[in-house]
Tab-separated table of N, CA and C in Angstrom:
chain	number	residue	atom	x	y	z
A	1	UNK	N	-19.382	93.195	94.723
A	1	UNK	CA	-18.682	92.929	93.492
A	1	UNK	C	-17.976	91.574	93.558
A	2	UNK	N	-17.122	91.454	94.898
A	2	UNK	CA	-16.696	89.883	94.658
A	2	UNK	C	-17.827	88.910	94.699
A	3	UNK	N	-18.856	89.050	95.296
A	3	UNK	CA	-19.903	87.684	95.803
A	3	UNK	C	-20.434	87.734	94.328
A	4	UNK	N	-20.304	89.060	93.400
A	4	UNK	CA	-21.244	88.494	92.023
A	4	UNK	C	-20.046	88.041	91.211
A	5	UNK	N	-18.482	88.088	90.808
A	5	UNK	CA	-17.379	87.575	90.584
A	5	UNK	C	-17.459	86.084	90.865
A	6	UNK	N	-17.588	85.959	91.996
A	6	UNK	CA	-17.673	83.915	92.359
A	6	UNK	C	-18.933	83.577	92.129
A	7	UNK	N	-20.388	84.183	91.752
A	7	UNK	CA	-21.315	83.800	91.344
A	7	UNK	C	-21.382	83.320	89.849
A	8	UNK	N	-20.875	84.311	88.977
A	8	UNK	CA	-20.324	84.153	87.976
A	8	UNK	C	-19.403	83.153	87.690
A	9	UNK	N	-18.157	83.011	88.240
A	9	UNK	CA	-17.073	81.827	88.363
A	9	UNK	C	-17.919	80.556	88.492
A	10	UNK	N	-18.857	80.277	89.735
A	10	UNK	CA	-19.330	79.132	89.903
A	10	UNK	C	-20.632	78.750	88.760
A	11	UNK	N	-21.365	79.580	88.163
A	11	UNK	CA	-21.712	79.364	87.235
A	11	UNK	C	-21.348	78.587	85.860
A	12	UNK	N	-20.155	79.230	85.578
A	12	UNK	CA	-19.369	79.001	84.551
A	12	UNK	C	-18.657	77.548	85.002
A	13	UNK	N	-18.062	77.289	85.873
A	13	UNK	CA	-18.090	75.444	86.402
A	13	UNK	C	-19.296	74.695	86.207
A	14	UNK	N	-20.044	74.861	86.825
A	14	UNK	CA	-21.293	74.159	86.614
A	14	UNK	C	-22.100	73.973	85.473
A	15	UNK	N	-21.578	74.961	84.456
A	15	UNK	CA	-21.820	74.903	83.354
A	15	UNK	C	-21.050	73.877	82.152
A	16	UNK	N	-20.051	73.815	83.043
A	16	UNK	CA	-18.928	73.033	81.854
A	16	UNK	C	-18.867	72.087	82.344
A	17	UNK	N	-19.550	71.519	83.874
A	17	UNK	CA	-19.334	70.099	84.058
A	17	UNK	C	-21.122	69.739	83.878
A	18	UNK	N	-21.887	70.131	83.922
A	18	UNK	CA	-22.528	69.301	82.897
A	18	UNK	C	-22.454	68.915	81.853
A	19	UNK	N	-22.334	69.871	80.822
A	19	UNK	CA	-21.355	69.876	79.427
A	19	UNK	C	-20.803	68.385	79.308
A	20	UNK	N	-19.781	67.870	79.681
A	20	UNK	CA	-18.634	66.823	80.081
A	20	UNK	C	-20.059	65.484	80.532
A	21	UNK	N	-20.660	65.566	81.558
A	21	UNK	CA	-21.576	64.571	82.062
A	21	UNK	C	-22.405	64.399	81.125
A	22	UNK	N	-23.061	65.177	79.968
A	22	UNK	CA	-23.963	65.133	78.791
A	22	UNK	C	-22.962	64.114	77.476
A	23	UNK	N	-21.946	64.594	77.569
A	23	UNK	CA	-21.295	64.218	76.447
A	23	UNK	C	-20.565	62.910	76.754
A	24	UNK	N	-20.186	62.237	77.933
A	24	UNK	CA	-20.140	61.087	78.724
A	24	UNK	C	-21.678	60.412	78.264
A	25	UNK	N	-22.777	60.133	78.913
A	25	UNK	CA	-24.173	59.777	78.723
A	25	UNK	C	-24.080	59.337	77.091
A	26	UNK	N	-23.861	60.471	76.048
A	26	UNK	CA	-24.156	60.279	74.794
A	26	UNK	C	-23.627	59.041	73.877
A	27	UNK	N	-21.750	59.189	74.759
A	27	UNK	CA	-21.443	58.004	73.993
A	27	UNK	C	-21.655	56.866	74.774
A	28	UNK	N	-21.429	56.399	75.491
A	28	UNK	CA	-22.513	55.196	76.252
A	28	UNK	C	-23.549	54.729	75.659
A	29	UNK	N	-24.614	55.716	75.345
A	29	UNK	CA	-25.928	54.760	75.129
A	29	UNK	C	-25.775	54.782	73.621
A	30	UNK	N	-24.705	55.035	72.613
A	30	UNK	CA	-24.711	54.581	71.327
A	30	UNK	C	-24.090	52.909	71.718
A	31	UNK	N	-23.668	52.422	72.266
A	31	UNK	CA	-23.230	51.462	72.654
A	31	UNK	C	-24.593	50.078	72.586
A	32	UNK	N	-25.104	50.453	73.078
A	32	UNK	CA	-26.519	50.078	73.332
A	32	UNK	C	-27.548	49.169	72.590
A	33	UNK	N	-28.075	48.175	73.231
A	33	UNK	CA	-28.546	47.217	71.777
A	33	UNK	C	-29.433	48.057	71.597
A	34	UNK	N	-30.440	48.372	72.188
A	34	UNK	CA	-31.639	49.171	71.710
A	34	UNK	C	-31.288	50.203	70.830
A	35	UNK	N	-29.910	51.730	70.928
A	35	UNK	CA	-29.876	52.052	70.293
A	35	UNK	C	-29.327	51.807	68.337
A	36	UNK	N	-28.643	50.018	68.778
A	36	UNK	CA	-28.471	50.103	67.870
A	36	UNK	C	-29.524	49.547	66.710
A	37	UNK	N	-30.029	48.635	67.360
A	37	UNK	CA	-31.434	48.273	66.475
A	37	UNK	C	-31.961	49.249	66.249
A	38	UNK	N	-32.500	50.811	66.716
A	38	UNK	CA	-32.966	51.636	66.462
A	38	UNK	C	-32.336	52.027	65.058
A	39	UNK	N	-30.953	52.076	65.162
A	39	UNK	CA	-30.668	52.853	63.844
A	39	UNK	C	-30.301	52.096	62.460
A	40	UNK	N	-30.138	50.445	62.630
A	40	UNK	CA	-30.295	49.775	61.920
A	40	UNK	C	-32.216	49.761	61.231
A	41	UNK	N	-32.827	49.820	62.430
A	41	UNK	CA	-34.759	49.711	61.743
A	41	UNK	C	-34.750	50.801	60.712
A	42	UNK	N	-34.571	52.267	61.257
A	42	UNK	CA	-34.235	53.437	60.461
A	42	UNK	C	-33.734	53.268	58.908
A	43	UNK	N	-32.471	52.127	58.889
A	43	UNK	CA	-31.853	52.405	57.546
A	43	UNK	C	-32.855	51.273	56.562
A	44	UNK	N	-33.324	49.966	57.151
A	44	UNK	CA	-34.232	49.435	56.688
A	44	UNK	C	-35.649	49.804	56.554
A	45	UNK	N	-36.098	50.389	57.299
A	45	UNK	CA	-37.497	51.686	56.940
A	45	UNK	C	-37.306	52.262	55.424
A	46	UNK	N	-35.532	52.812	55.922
A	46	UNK	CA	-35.657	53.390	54.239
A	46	UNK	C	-35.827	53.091	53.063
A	47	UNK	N	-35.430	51.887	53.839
A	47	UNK	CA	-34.685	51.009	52.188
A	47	UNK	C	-36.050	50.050	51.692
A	48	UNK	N	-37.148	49.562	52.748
A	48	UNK	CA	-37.876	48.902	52.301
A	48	UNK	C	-39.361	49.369	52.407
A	49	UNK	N	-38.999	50.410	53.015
A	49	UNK	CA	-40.906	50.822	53.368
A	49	UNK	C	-41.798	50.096	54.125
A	50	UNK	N	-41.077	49.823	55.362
A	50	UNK	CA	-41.962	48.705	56.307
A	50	UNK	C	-43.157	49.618	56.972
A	51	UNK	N	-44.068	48.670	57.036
A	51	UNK	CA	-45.419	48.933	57.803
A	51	UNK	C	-45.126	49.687	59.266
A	52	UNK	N	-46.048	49.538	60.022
A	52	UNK	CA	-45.757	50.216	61.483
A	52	UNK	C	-45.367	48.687	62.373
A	53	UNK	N	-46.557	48.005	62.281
A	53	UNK	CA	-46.252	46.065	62.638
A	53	UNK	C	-45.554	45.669	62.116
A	54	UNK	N	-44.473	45.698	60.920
A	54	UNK	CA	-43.353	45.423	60.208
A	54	UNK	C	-41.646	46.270	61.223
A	55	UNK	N	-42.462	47.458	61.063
A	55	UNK	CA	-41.286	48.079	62.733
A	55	UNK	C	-40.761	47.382	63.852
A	56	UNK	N	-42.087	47.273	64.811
A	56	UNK	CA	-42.159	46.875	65.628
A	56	UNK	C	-41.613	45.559	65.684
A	57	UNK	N	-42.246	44.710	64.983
A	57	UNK	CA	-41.618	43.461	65.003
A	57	UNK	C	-40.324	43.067	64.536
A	58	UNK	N	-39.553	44.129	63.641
A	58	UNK	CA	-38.315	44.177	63.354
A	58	UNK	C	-36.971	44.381	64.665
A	59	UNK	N	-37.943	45.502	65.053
A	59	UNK	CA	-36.946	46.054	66.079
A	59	UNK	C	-36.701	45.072	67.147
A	60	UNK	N	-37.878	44.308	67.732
A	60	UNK	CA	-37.422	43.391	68.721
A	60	UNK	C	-36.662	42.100	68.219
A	61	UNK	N	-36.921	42.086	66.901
A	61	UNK	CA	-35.512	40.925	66.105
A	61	UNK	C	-34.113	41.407	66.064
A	62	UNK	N	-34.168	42.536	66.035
A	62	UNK	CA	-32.570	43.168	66.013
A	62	UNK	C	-32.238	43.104	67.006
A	63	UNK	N	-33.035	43.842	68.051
A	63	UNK	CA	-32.873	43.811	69.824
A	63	UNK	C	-31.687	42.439	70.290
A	64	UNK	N	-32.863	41.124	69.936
A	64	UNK	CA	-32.653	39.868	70.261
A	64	UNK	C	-31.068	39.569	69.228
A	65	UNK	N	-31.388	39.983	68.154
A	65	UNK	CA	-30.091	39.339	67.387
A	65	UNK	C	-28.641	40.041	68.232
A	66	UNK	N	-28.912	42.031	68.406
A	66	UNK	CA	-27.607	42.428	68.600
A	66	UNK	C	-26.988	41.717	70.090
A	67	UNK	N	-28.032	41.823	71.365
A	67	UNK	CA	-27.844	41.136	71.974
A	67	UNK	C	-27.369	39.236	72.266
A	68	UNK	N	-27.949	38.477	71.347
A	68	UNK	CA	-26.905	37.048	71.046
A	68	UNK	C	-25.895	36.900	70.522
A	69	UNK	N	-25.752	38.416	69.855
A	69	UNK	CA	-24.192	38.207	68.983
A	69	UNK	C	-23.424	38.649	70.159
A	70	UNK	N	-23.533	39.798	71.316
A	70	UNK	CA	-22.626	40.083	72.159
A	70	UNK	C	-22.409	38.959	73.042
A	71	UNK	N	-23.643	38.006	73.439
A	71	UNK	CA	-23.260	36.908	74.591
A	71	UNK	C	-21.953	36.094	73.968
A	72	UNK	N	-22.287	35.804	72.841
A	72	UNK	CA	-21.297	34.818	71.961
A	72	UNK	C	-19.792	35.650	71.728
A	73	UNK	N	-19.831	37.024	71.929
A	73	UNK	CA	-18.226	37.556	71.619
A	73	UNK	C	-17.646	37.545	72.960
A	74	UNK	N	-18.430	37.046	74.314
A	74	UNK	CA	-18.303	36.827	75.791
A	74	UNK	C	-17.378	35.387	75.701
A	75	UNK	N	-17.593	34.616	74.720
A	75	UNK	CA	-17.580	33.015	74.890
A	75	UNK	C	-16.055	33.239	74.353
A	76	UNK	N	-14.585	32.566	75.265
A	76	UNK	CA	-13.584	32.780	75.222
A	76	UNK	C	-13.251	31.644	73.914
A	77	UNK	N	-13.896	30.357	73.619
A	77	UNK	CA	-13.700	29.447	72.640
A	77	UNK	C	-14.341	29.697	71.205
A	78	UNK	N	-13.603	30.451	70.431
A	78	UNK	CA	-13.618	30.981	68.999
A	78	UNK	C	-14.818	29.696	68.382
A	79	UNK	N	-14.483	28.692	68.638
A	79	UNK	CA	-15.432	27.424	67.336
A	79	UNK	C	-17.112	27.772	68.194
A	80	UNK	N	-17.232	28.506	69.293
A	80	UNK	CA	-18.394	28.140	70.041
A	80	UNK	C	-18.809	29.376	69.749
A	81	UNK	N	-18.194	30.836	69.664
A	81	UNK	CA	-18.331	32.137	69.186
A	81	UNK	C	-18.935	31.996	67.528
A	82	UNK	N	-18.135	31.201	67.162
A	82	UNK	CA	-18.718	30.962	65.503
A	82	UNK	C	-19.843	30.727	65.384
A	83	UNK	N	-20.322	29.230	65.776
A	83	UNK	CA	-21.219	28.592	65.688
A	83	UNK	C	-22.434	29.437	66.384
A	84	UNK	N	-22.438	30.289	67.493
A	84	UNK	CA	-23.138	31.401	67.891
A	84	UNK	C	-23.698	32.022	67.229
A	85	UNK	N	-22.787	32.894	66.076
A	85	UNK	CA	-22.947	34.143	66.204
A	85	UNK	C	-23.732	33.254	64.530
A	86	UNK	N	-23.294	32.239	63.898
A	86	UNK	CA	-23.974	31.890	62.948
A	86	UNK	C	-25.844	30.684	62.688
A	87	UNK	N	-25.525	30.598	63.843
A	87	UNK	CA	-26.965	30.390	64.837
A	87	UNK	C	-27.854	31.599	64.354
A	88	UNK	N	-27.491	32.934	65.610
A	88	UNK	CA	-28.240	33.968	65.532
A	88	UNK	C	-28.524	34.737	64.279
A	89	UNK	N	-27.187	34.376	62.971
A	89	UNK	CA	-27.537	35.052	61.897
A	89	UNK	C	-28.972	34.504	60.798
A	90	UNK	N	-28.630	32.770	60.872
A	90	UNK	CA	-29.630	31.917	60.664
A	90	UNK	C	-31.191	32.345	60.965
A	91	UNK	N	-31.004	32.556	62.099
A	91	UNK	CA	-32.786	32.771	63.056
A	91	UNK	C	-32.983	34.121	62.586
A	92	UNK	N	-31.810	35.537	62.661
A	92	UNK	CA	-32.525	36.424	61.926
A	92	UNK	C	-32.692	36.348	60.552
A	93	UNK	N	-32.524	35.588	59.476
A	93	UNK	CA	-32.651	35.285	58.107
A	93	UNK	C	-34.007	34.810	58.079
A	94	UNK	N	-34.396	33.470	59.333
A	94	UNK	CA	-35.523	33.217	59.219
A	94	UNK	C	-36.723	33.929	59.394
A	95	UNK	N	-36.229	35.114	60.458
A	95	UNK	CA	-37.423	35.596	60.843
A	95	UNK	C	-37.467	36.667	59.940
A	96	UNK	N	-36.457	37.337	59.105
A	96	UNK	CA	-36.870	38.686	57.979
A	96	UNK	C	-37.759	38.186	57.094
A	97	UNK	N	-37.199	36.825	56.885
A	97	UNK	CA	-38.051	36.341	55.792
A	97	UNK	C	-39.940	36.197	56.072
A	98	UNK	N	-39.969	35.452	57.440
A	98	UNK	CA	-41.524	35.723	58.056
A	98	UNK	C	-41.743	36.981	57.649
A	99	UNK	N	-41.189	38.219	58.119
A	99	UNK	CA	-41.671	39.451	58.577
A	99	UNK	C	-41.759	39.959	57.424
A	100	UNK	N	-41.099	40.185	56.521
A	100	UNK	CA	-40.999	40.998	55.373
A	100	UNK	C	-42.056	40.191	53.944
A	101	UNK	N	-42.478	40.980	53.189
A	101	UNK	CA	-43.111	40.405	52.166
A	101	UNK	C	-42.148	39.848	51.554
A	102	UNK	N	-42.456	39.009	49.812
A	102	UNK	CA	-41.553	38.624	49.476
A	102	UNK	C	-40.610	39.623	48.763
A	103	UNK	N	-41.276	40.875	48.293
A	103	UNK	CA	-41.013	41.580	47.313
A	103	UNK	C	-39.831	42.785	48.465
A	104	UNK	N	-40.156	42.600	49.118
A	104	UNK	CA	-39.038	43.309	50.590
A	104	UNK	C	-38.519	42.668	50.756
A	105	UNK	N	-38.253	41.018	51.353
A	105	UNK	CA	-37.065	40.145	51.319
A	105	UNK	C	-36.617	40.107	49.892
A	106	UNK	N	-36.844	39.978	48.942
A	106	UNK	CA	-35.668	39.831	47.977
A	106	UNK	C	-35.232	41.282	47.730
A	107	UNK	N	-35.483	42.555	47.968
A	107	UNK	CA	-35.126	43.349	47.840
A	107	UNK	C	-34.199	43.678	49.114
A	108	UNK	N	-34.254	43.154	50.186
A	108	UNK	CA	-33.156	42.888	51.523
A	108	UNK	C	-32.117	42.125	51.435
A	109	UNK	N	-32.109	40.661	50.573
A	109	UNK	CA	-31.392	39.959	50.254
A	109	UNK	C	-30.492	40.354	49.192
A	110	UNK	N	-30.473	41.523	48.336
A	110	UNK	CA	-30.225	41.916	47.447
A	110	UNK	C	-29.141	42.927	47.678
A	111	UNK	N	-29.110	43.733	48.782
A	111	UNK	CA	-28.630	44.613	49.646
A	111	UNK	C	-27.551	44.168	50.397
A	112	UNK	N	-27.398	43.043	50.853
A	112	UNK	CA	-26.463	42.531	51.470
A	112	UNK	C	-25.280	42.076	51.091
């Protein structure tokens, strides 16, 4: 009766510290450029009806953009953070515009 008492007990630990280690993991990788381009492609999927090669090639523009905007919030001199982060907004403007038809860029541009 006691050895199934602490079988039980130790169960019930091991149960609640994974619990805790799952829910640690979760918020972390929202952090994440990948996850966040993921859920930015998602809201633009919706909104514009991109192709599957319209995806793909989106997602690694967001990838690249969320990631240059974080190097630049690294950069301790605000005029060099600016000029950064308005760089990277530039290059993704240029490249939606490549990627997207016209009738999806002005309907993206429209949105903003």
């Amino acid at each position: 009766m006691k050895n199934l008492f602490s079988l039980i007990a130790f169960a019930f630990i091991m149960m609640l510290s994974v619990q805790n280690v799952s829910a640690q993991s979760i918020s972390q990788n929202q952090d994440r450029p990948e996850v966040i381009a993921k859920t930015q492609l998602l809201e633009l999927s919706n909104q514009l009806e991109l192709t599957g090669e319209q995806s793909r090639t989106l997602y690694r523009v967001l990838v690249t953009k969320v990631v240059s905007i974080r190097k630049s919030e690294l950069d301790e001199n605000k005029a060099t953070m600016t000029a950064d982060k308005k760089k990277a907004d530039e290059l993704f403007y240029a490249q939606m515009k490549n990627i997207l038809t016209a009738e999806q860029f002005t309907k993206w541009k429209s949105s903003l």
